[in-house]
Amino acid sequence: GAVEMVKVLSKACEIIIADFVTHDKSTKNPLLLDLVAKLNSILSFICKIQLFPTESNNSNYGTREKQDLCEWRKFPVDSSWQDGSQRELSVRVYNLCIGNCISSYSGWSPNVFNRQVMHATMRTTKGPGYCGINVTGKLVNGLLDPCVESNLCQQWALLHKLLPTLPEIDVDAGLNIIKSKVWYNAALEKKQTTFADISIAGLGEDHGINLLVHFSNLCLMAAELEKDDLREVLITNACSVLFPMTQFCTNKLIWHSEIGRGMIPNEERNELEFITEESTPEDNAGIAPSPAKQSLPPLGKRPRQTSSPYKSQRPQLSNLHQNNTSTSLPKPSRVPMKPKLIAVPASMLFKEWTKDDSSFVEECNDKKSTDKTVLAMKNVDLEMKKLRECFTVHGLQKASIRVSFALLAVVEQKACHNPFLCLHQAAVFAGHGSKGGNNDIAFKAKIPQNQDECSPFDALLILGRAECLASIAFTDEAMYLCSYAVKTCHLHRDNKYEKYPWNGKWRVIGIQTYMVFEAINTSIENFLEEDVRKGALEAWSDEVLKEVKRCKADAVSMMKLHRRGRRRSDLAENTMDGGEEKTSILSEQVVLPDIDEHEESPHFLENEGDMYEQEDSLE
C-alpha cells in the first residue's frame, strides 16, 4: 500500500512537471507554488521530517537565518546553509540511493548509512543478494536510473541560472567516468541479467528517489519566479536533494558534509560483501575481497583442520606459550561469585499449588472459566503472530511487551493449567521490550487495599507484574510490589495472627517471592550504576530481608524433598531389577544437618524433621 502510494505520487509529479513546462511562464506562479507546498507536506509525512513550509504568505521567514548563496563560488561548498530538517532530507536521499542499489538494505532508515545501520535494518531476501555500490574510495557511489541521471543534468543547468556565481559542473562527464569503471559495468551487467526480473528496491526506494527528484525540480522551477526569503528556502530544499544524489552517482565531492563521505571505515569496507545471507563475493560487484581471503588456497587443496591440535603438537604449544609470557594477555581480576540462585521448577510449584485444592478442579470443569482461558490463549497466539511479522528492532520491542501482557492475562484466569510457566515466559518477553519510557503502563493494576483481602492468587499476580517491571528497568515499582507480597506472606507465616492461615499456596508464594526478589536485585545490578545501585540494594527493609530468608529456606526444603523422592524412586526401580550392585545403594543414607538452635525455625505446612533453613546453595 505505502509503496504503491509513493509510486502514484511520483508518476503524478512527472505528469504535472511535463504539463508546466509546456505552459506559459506567467501562468505558473500560483499553481506551481501551491503544488510545491502540498508536496512539501507530503514529503514531511512520508520521510517523518518537518520541512520548512513554502507558502508565499508565511510570516516565519523572518525567523530563519539568512544565507548568502552567492558565496558558493567553488566546489565543495559549505553545508552551514542547511537547517536540521534539510539535513534529515539529505540523509533520506542518500539512504534511498543506497537502498536502490542493495537488495537487503532498507533505504527508509532515518540514520545515515553505515554497516551497523545496514545490519539493523536488513530485510530478508530470497536467492543471491545484489550490491551495486562502490566503497573503495573516500565517497560511496553507485548506480542510479538513467532517467534520474538525465533529470539531474537538467536541474544543474537550472540551478546555474538561479546562482550565476556557482561554478559549472559537468555532470555528464562525471557520469561517463563512473560508467567506464570495472565495478560499474559488472554491477550493471548483473542487474540486467540475474536481477532483470527481480526488484532490488523491495520497499519502493526507486519510487522514492523519483519523487524527491521531482520535488527538487519543482522547487527550482518555483524559485525561478520567487524572490528573497521564499526563493532561498526553495533553492536550499532543492540542493538538499540535488547535492547528495549527484555526489552519489558522480563520485565528485559537492559539499562539505559527512553524508556519503567517510561513513564506512576502511577496516569495515570488505565486510560489506556479507550483507546478504546467500550472497557470494561475485554477487557483490564493486566490493574488493579482503587480502586475507585472496591468499587462501582453493577449498579442495586446504589441509583438513581439527578441533584440537594433535597430541604430538601439544607440548610444543605449551612451550611456545611459556616462552611468550610477555605478550600474553593480562589475567582478568577475580570477581567474587554470587550465591547460586535456588530456582524451583514451575512444575513443582504448580504441583504444590494445586495439592488438595478442589477449587482448581472445579474451575477446570467449568465451561465458562475454560472458555475465558481459551480466549486468553488465542490472544497470546495472535500477539505471537504479530511478533513474528516484525522486521525492525523497535517493532519487536513493542510486540514483546504486548506478548508479556497477554501472558499475564492468561494467568488471571483461574483455569490456567500452569500459571507459573506463564509468569516466567511473561518476564522473559518483557525483558525483550524497550527499557524505561511508558512501558510500565501495561503492567499497572490495582492491588488489594488491605492485606487482609489479598489472596494467594492475588499475590501471585502481583509478583508476576513485579518481575515484568524489573525486566524493563522499573526497579522501584518492582521493589514496592515485591515488598507488598513479602509482608503479606509474613503475616500468614507468623503464628501470632490466627486470621491469616498458612497453607501450601502461601508456601508457594513465599518461594516465588524469593525468586522474584533475586530477579529484581539482578536487574538493579544490570541497569543501575555505582552509588545508585548500592542505594537501591540497601532500600530493602529488614522485615523484608528476614522473610525472604525464610522463603529461601522453603525453596531449599522443597528441592531437598524433591531430590530425596527422586532418589528413592530410582532405588526402588533398581531393586526391582535385582542387580546386586544397584541394590547395594540402599544402604546409603541421606544425612541432613540439624537446624541451628540460634536461628528461628521457619513455619512449614508439614512438621518434618528434614525441613531446615540453610544459607548455602544446594549440593
XYZ file of C-alpha atoms in Angstrom:
619
model
C 0.000 0.000 0.000
C 2.662 2.531 1.003
C 4.926 1.596 -1.919
C 2.056 1.993 -4.359
C 1.199 5.395 -2.869
C 4.767 6.652 -3.402
C 4.719 5.239 -6.945
C 1.464 7.042 -7.786
C 2.740 10.332 -6.332
C 5.962 10.060 -8.322
C 4.105 9.424 -11.591
C 1.675 12.279 -10.908
C 4.543 14.719 -10.303
C 6.178 13.620 -13.548
C 2.987 14.358 -15.482
C 2.487 17.723 -13.750
C 6.062 18.839 -14.457
C 5.685 17.933 -18.122
C 2.470 19.974 -18.193
C 4.074 23.021 -16.523
C 6.943 23.016 -18.996
C 4.531 23.406 -21.919
C 2.628 26.350 -20.353
C 3.498 29.990 -20.438
C 5.756 31.176 -17.616
C 3.292 33.812 -16.374
C 0.628 31.212 -15.552
C 2.890 29.003 -13.450
C 3.272 31.028 -10.291
C 0.096 30.425 -8.178
C -0.420 26.785 -9.111
C 3.262 25.872 -9.009
C 3.891 27.306 -5.560
C 0.725 25.686 -4.214
C 1.854 22.336 -5.601
C 5.296 22.705 -4.012
C 3.678 23.493 -0.647
C 1.450 20.396 -0.820
C 4.340 18.163 -1.916
C 6.417 19.650 0.888
C 3.788 18.483 3.407
C 3.554 15.029 1.809
C 7.323 14.505 1.993
C 7.324 15.655 5.613
C 4.796 12.914 6.351
C 6.460 10.167 4.295
C 10.009 10.847 5.490
C 8.878 11.755 9.030
C 10.649 15.117 8.984
C 9.336 18.674 9.382
C 10.382 20.642 6.308
C 10.139 24.441 6.415
C 6.787 25.485 4.873
C 6.881 27.093 1.447
C 3.766 29.290 1.412
C 4.048 32.749 -0.116
C 2.296 34.456 2.822
C 4.273 32.717 5.574
C 5.381 35.136 8.315
C 8.022 32.771 9.737
C 10.618 33.525 7.063
C 11.920 36.368 9.201
C 12.861 33.904 11.961
C 15.004 31.819 9.605
C 18.723 32.580 9.455
C 19.684 34.339 6.229
C 22.058 32.516 3.873
C 24.183 34.208 1.236
C 24.031 31.677 -1.574
C 26.183 33.925 -3.731
C 29.184 32.789 -1.668
C 29.057 29.425 -3.432
C 31.960 30.081 -5.789
C 33.768 26.735 -5.776
C 33.214 23.081 -5.017
C 32.855 21.650 -2.462
C 30.523 24.234 -0.962
C 29.914 24.661 2.750
C 26.966 22.872 4.407
C 26.136 25.544 7.006
C 23.153 26.681 4.914
C 21.225 23.538 5.886
C 18.852 23.549 8.838
C 18.024 20.364 10.775
C 15.106 19.297 8.578
C 17.070 19.818 5.365
C 19.922 17.701 6.695
C 17.445 14.930 7.526
C 16.093 15.239 3.984
C 19.615 14.762 2.588
C 20.097 11.696 4.782
C 16.891 10.189 3.376
C 18.031 10.947 -0.181
C 21.385 9.268 0.405
C 19.829 6.235 2.124
C 17.291 5.799 -0.676
C 20.128 5.799 -3.202
C 21.857 3.076 -1.155
C 18.634 1.067 -0.783
C 18.104 1.267 -4.537
C 21.479 -0.478 -5.026
C 21.488 -3.061 -2.201
C 18.797 -5.709 -2.185
C 18.956 -6.336 1.565
C 19.016 -2.742 2.865
C 16.010 -0.578 3.687
C 16.526 2.905 2.276
C 13.855 4.410 4.536
C 16.124 4.279 7.600
C 16.368 7.656 9.413
C 20.060 7.119 10.253
C 22.971 7.718 7.890
C 24.015 4.524 6.129
C 26.840 2.513 7.693
C 27.495 -1.128 8.472
C 25.683 -1.099 11.829
C 22.596 0.637 10.433
C 22.568 -1.710 7.456
C 22.513 -4.836 9.640
C 19.870 -3.334 11.953
C 17.534 -2.607 9.033
C 18.360 -5.682 6.961
C 15.414 -7.308 5.266
C 15.133 -10.924 4.170
C 15.920 -11.676 0.546
C 15.493 -14.890 -1.397
C 18.280 -16.093 -3.620
C 21.568 -14.255 -4.206
C 21.911 -10.692 -2.962
C 22.702 -7.678 -5.108
C 25.092 -4.859 -4.301
C 25.593 -2.039 -6.803
C 27.708 0.374 -4.770
C 31.435 1.040 -4.626
C 33.072 1.787 -1.272
C 36.746 1.565 -2.188
C 37.230 5.356 -2.394
C 36.540 8.196 0.013
C 32.948 8.505 -1.210
C 30.228 5.890 -1.542
C 28.879 5.852 -5.091
C 26.567 3.599 -7.032
C 24.042 3.102 -9.810
C 21.019 5.266 -10.480
C 18.315 5.038 -13.108
C 19.238 6.742 -16.419
C 16.074 8.897 -16.224
C 17.160 10.180 -12.814
C 20.648 10.965 -14.136
C 19.172 12.895 -17.065
C 16.903 14.839 -14.708
C 19.885 15.745 -12.514
C 21.712 17.249 -15.517
C 18.701 19.420 -16.326
C 18.363 20.608 -12.741
C 22.037 21.611 -12.544
C 21.562 23.752 -15.642
C 18.568 25.438 -13.980
C 20.499 25.913 -10.718
C 23.295 27.708 -12.585
C 20.719 30.167 -13.940
C 19.494 30.872 -10.401
C 23.027 31.123 -8.940
C 25.344 32.563 -11.597
C 28.300 32.613 -9.173
C 28.156 28.841 -8.787
C 30.927 27.217 -10.860
C 29.999 24.998 -13.749
C 29.886 21.266 -13.109
C 29.819 18.767 -15.942
C 27.557 16.030 -14.586
C 27.608 14.123 -17.876
C 31.398 13.881 -17.815
C 31.374 12.629 -14.239
C 28.786 10.003 -15.110
C 30.800 8.843 -18.105
C 33.900 8.377 -15.938
C 31.946 6.289 -13.445
C 30.358 4.221 -16.213
C 33.808 3.295 -17.502
C 34.777 1.682 -14.200
C 35.012 -2.104 -13.910
C 32.793 -2.289 -10.840
C 30.053 -0.272 -12.562
C 29.933 -2.498 -15.630
C 29.978 -5.663 -13.516
C 27.134 -4.370 -11.344
C 25.137 -3.165 -14.359
C 25.547 -6.492 -16.165
C 24.394 -8.395 -13.100
C 21.402 -6.088 -12.732
C 20.400 -6.594 -16.373
C 20.838 -10.391 -16.304
C 20.471 -12.066 -12.919
C 18.185 -9.374 -11.500
C 16.340 -8.497 -14.677
C 13.067 -9.866 -13.281
C 13.795 -9.242 -9.583
C 13.047 -5.973 -7.785
C 16.148 -4.785 -5.939
C 14.347 -1.890 -4.259
C 11.848 -4.064 -2.441
C 10.457 -1.210 -0.330
C 9.953 1.276 -3.168
C 13.251 3.121 -2.832
C 13.337 3.713 -6.605
C 9.933 5.431 -6.492
C 11.088 7.476 -3.505
C 14.122 8.690 -5.474
C 11.902 9.709 -8.401
C 9.543 11.572 -6.068
C 12.398 13.505 -4.446
C 13.933 14.356 -7.823
C 10.579 15.748 -8.991
C 10.296 17.700 -5.725
C 13.687 19.371 -6.236
C 12.781 20.117 -9.849
C 9.527 21.807 -8.812
C 11.370 23.795 -6.129
C 13.860 25.134 -8.688
C 11.053 25.958 -11.129
C 9.174 27.845 -8.386
C 12.357 29.603 -7.194
C 12.803 30.998 -10.697
C 9.601 33.038 -10.151
C 10.079 33.999 -6.485
C 12.279 36.464 -4.619
C 14.022 36.987 -1.305
C 13.356 34.567 1.579
C 10.984 32.184 -0.171
C 13.380 31.884 -3.102
C 16.194 30.980 -0.701
C 14.111 28.266 1.018
C 13.135 26.735 -2.314
C 16.741 26.655 -3.586
C 18.151 25.117 -0.372
C 15.396 22.493 -0.347
C 16.281 21.568 -3.920
C 20.013 21.468 -3.136
C 19.336 19.179 -0.150
C 18.185 16.626 -2.728
C 20.466 17.537 -5.615
C 23.823 17.570 -3.795
C 23.815 14.091 -2.137
C 22.293 12.439 -5.206
C 24.831 13.993 -7.597
C 27.704 13.125 -5.294
C 26.470 9.531 -5.100
C 26.337 8.941 -8.855
C 29.377 11.012 -9.985
C 31.847 10.342 -7.125
C 32.628 14.096 -7.015
C 32.785 15.949 -3.700
C 29.971 18.523 -3.995
C 29.752 19.806 -0.414
C 31.423 19.576 2.977
C 29.121 17.075 4.671
C 29.550 13.720 6.362
C 26.606 12.358 4.371
C 28.012 9.896 1.875
C 31.584 10.603 2.888
C 33.683 8.545 5.298
C 30.665 6.725 6.724
C 32.335 3.324 6.302
C 35.764 2.933 7.958
C 38.457 1.247 5.933
C 38.508 -1.795 8.196
C 34.761 -2.306 7.581
C 34.715 -1.926 3.804
C 35.456 -5.552 2.972
C 32.777 -6.767 5.377
C 30.074 -5.403 3.091
C 30.331 -8.479 0.899
C 28.467 -10.392 3.587
C 25.407 -8.140 3.570
C 23.105 -10.888 2.293
C 22.583 -14.356 3.672
C 23.152 -16.273 0.458
C 25.421 -13.859 -1.434
C 28.841 -14.734 -2.793
C 31.834 -12.446 -3.487
C 30.826 -12.469 -7.169
C 27.308 -11.325 -6.244
C 28.610 -8.113 -4.691
C 30.001 -6.213 -7.631
C 32.340 -3.357 -6.858
C 33.474 -4.705 -3.485
C 37.018 -5.982 -3.447
C 37.714 -9.137 -1.434
C 39.988 -8.831 1.540
C 43.715 -9.618 1.076
C 43.446 -12.440 3.591
C 40.794 -14.148 1.502
C 42.767 -13.709 -1.719
C 45.731 -15.571 -0.240
C 43.733 -18.652 0.734
C 44.264 -21.760 -1.431
C 41.306 -23.442 -3.163
C 38.983 -25.346 -0.891
C 39.996 -28.795 -2.195
C 43.723 -28.153 -1.527
C 43.393 -26.903 2.020
C 44.601 -29.183 4.832
C 41.891 -30.708 6.944
C 41.515 -28.900 10.222
C 40.673 -30.470 13.567
C 39.023 -29.014 16.623
C 42.148 -29.536 18.749
C 45.892 -29.932 17.968
C 47.420 -33.363 17.711
C 48.879 -34.848 20.874
C 52.381 -34.568 19.466
C 51.881 -30.848 18.985
C 50.507 -30.084 22.430
C 53.891 -29.975 24.249
C 55.230 -27.634 21.582
C 52.227 -25.366 22.023
C 52.653 -25.325 25.780
C 56.369 -24.478 25.445
C 55.533 -21.740 22.990
C 53.056 -20.316 25.461
C 55.649 -20.356 28.237
C 58.238 -18.616 26.051
C 55.822 -15.816 25.126
C 54.501 -14.913 28.546
C 55.472 -11.300 27.961
C 52.981 -10.991 25.094
C 50.153 -12.897 26.769
C 47.008 -11.111 27.810
C 46.792 -9.905 31.408
C 44.957 -12.201 33.756
C 41.480 -10.824 34.497
C 40.781 -9.700 38.019
C 38.928 -12.167 40.146
C 35.246 -11.336 40.594
C 33.562 -12.631 43.751
C 30.959 -15.250 42.907
C 27.388 -14.624 43.961
C 25.438 -17.312 45.820
C 23.695 -19.671 43.444
C 20.019 -18.952 42.911
C 17.783 -21.776 44.025
C 15.423 -21.980 41.067
C 12.453 -24.206 41.860
C 10.883 -25.627 38.663
C 7.430 -24.387 37.703
C 6.099 -27.956 37.669
C 6.986 -28.438 41.340
C 5.391 -25.135 42.312
C 2.247 -25.954 40.359
C 2.026 -29.401 41.980
C 2.235 -27.860 45.434
C -0.180 -25.096 44.387
C -2.932 -27.482 43.303
C -2.419 -30.097 46.022
C -5.670 -30.700 47.939
C -7.282 -27.836 46.014
C -10.740 -28.777 44.834
C -11.455 -25.262 43.552
C -8.907 -25.657 40.740
C -10.620 -28.833 39.538
C -13.959 -27.049 39.643
C -12.578 -24.143 37.640
C -11.183 -26.525 35.007
C -14.547 -28.289 34.742
C -16.464 -25.013 34.494
C -17.123 -24.336 30.817
C -17.385 -20.570 31.357
C -13.950 -20.418 33.004
C -12.311 -22.631 30.405
C -13.795 -20.573 27.579
C -12.244 -17.415 29.033
C -8.893 -19.170 29.350
C -9.067 -20.413 25.756
C -9.877 -16.880 24.591
C -6.904 -15.500 26.513
C -4.607 -18.104 24.942
C -5.897 -17.214 21.482
C -4.932 -13.624 22.217
C -1.415 -14.823 23.095
C -1.274 -16.704 19.806
C -2.386 -13.587 17.928
C 0.276 -11.423 19.584
C 2.923 -14.050 18.840
C 1.983 -13.973 15.155
C 2.317 -10.191 15.152
C 5.707 -10.502 16.825
C 6.956 -12.885 14.114
C 5.923 -10.355 11.447
C 8.130 -7.597 12.920
C 11.146 -6.588 10.842
C 12.513 -3.703 12.951
C 14.017 -3.733 16.431
C 11.553 -1.106 17.673
C 8.578 -3.121 16.424
C 9.968 -6.262 18.036
C 10.318 -4.500 21.377
C 6.735 -3.216 21.316
C 5.392 -6.629 20.272
C 7.323 -8.336 23.100
C 5.627 -6.079 25.657
C 2.218 -6.972 24.203
C 3.004 -10.721 24.370
C 4.074 -10.332 28.013
C 0.826 -8.542 28.870
C -1.208 -11.231 27.060
C 0.514 -13.959 29.110
C -0.354 -12.129 32.340
C -3.971 -12.043 31.160
C -3.852 -15.845 30.855
C -2.627 -16.147 34.458
C -5.575 -14.039 35.615
C -7.849 -16.893 34.516
C -8.008 -19.363 37.400
C -8.425 -22.256 34.966
C -4.890 -21.673 33.656
C -3.146 -25.058 33.681
C 0.274 -23.684 34.687
C 0.335 -20.055 35.827
C 3.970 -20.269 36.966
C 5.210 -21.138 33.496
C 3.162 -18.272 32.026
C 4.612 -15.821 34.555
C 8.138 -16.925 33.737
C 7.556 -16.520 29.996
C 5.895 -13.122 30.561
C 9.053 -11.891 32.322
C 11.220 -13.262 29.513
C 9.235 -11.465 26.804
C 9.110 -8.271 28.877
C 12.911 -8.394 29.026
C 12.984 -8.138 25.217
C 10.998 -4.889 25.333
C 12.492 -1.404 25.419
C 13.585 -0.228 28.841
C 12.043 2.764 30.594
C 9.634 5.177 28.947
C 5.956 4.463 29.491
C 6.211 0.699 29.058
C 5.125 0.194 32.673
C 1.544 1.191 31.802
C 0.739 -2.313 30.537
C 1.703 -3.822 33.899
C -0.134 -1.403 36.168
C -3.103 -2.870 38.029
C -4.936 -2.232 41.271
C -3.736 -4.198 44.297
C -5.848 -5.019 47.392
C -6.013 -2.007 49.683
C -5.735 -4.139 52.822
C -3.505 -7.176 53.130
C -6.462 -8.989 54.718
C -8.109 -9.044 51.283
C -5.027 -10.345 49.461
C -5.446 -13.988 48.466
C -2.601 -16.264 47.289
C -3.874 -15.810 43.737
C -3.699 -12.008 44.084
C -0.181 -12.261 45.499
C 0.873 -14.451 42.561
C -0.333 -11.854 40.047
C 1.423 -9.080 41.973
C 4.701 -10.991 41.874
C 4.293 -11.642 38.148
C 3.876 -7.931 37.426
C 6.826 -7.129 39.696
C 9.149 -9.425 37.741
C 7.972 -7.956 34.415
C 8.560 -4.401 35.678
C 12.055 -5.365 36.839
C 12.785 -6.754 33.360
C 12.102 -3.344 31.758
C 14.139 -1.380 34.353
C 11.255 -0.173 36.572
C 13.055 -1.418 39.678
C 11.411 0.939 42.186
C 7.915 -0.188 41.224
C 9.025 -3.818 41.231
C 10.508 -3.453 44.732
C 7.254 -1.971 46.021
C 5.117 -4.818 44.667
C 7.561 -7.460 45.875
C 7.685 -5.912 49.364
C 3.877 -5.939 49.467
C 3.827 -9.663 48.693
C 6.635 -10.393 51.177
C 4.860 -8.621 54.052
C 1.591 -10.397 53.248
C 3.400 -13.728 53.240
C 4.940 -12.881 56.622
C 1.516 -12.260 58.155
C 0.384 -15.734 57.115
C 3.596 -17.416 58.272
C 3.619 -15.837 61.749
C 1.712 -17.743 64.452
C 0.625 -14.505 66.137
C -2.102 -13.841 63.589
C -4.712 -16.579 63.603
C -6.891 -14.917 60.967
C -4.079 -15.341 58.448
C -3.907 -19.090 57.755
C -0.724 -20.730 56.479
C -1.163 -23.373 53.799
C 0.524 -24.890 50.776
C -0.377 -21.991 48.484
C 1.227 -19.435 50.770
C 4.324 -21.595 50.940
C 4.484 -21.474 47.135
C 4.001 -17.697 47.265
C 6.968 -17.491 49.612
C 9.185 -19.470 47.228
C 8.035 -17.382 44.273
C 8.717 -14.243 46.319
C 12.296 -15.337 46.916
C 12.920 -15.923 43.198
C 11.343 -12.573 42.208
C 13.416 -10.856 44.910
C 16.613 -12.237 43.363
C 15.433 -11.269 39.861
C 14.855 -7.657 40.979
C 18.309 -7.470 42.561
C 19.826 -8.772 39.341
C 18.007 -6.073 37.344
C 19.235 -3.405 39.767
C 22.827 -4.549 39.283
C 22.405 -4.583 35.486
C 20.577 -1.279 34.984
C 21.903 0.973 37.768
C 25.440 2.160 38.420
C 27.670 2.512 41.467
C 26.096 4.650 44.241
C 22.579 4.450 42.804
C 22.874 0.666 42.606
C 24.170 0.443 46.171
C 21.383 2.663 47.463
C 18.709 0.610 45.692
C 20.032 -2.689 47.053
C 20.079 -1.245 50.570
C 16.491 0.015 50.259
C 15.012 -3.367 51.238
C 13.689 -3.205 54.808
C 14.930 -5.596 57.483
C 11.460 -7.134 57.730
C 11.522 -7.969 54.046
C 15.051 -9.394 54.129
C 14.210 -11.594 57.110
C 11.093 -13.002 55.435
C 12.964 -13.577 52.160
C 15.486 -15.580 54.137
C 12.692 -17.846 55.342
C 11.295 -18.071 51.813
C 14.698 -19.225 50.621
C 14.622 -21.939 53.286
C 11.287 -23.087 51.839
C 12.894 -23.306 48.404
C 15.832 -25.311 49.771
C 13.462 -27.645 51.598
C 11.307 -28.265 48.528
C 14.331 -29.042 46.368
C 15.739 -31.408 49.028
C 12.452 -33.282 49.282
C 12.269 -33.469 45.501
C 15.773 -34.912 45.288
C 15.105 -37.406 48.069
C 11.864 -38.569 46.398
C 13.570 -38.921 43.052
C 16.450 -40.894 44.587
C 14.048 -43.228 46.389
C 12.111 -43.878 43.184
C 15.363 -44.642 41.352
C 16.446 -47.020 44.101
C 13.081 -48.748 44.018
C 13.442 -49.332 40.290
C 16.945 -50.677 40.787
C 15.694 -53.059 43.471
C 13.059 -54.434 41.111
C 15.792 -55.075 38.534
C 17.545 -57.411 41.048
C 21.085 -56.166 40.428
C 23.405 -56.633 43.420
C 25.460 -53.574 42.634
C 22.351 -51.460 42.276
C 20.683 -52.732 45.459
C 23.800 -52.004 47.484
C 22.990 -48.327 47.154
C 20.011 -48.872 49.501
C 22.387 -48.940 52.416
C 23.287 -45.271 51.811
C 21.602 -42.704 53.997
C 20.977 -39.050 53.352
C 22.444 -37.071 56.223
C 20.860 -33.654 56.702
C 22.298 -31.093 59.109
C 20.223 -30.063 62.108
C 18.554 -26.697 62.471
C 20.659 -24.119 64.229
C 19.197 -23.502 67.674
C 20.031 -19.809 67.472
C 18.006 -19.322 64.300
C 14.258 -19.094 64.187
C 12.733 -22.235 62.711
C 10.525 -21.419 59.709
C 6.847 -22.261 59.865
C 6.174 -25.047 57.361
C 2.982 -26.728 56.292
C 4.144 -30.142 57.495
C 6.227 -30.752 60.603
C 9.060 -32.764 59.078
C 12.447 -33.022 60.728
C 14.384 -32.614 57.493
C 12.969 -29.140 56.750
C 15.540 -26.608 57.776
C 16.817 -23.186 56.951
C 20.072 -23.166 55.008
C 22.024 -20.294 53.526
C 24.387 -22.338 51.367
C 23.462 -23.418 47.864
C 22.288 -26.923 47.082
C 24.896 -29.631 46.892
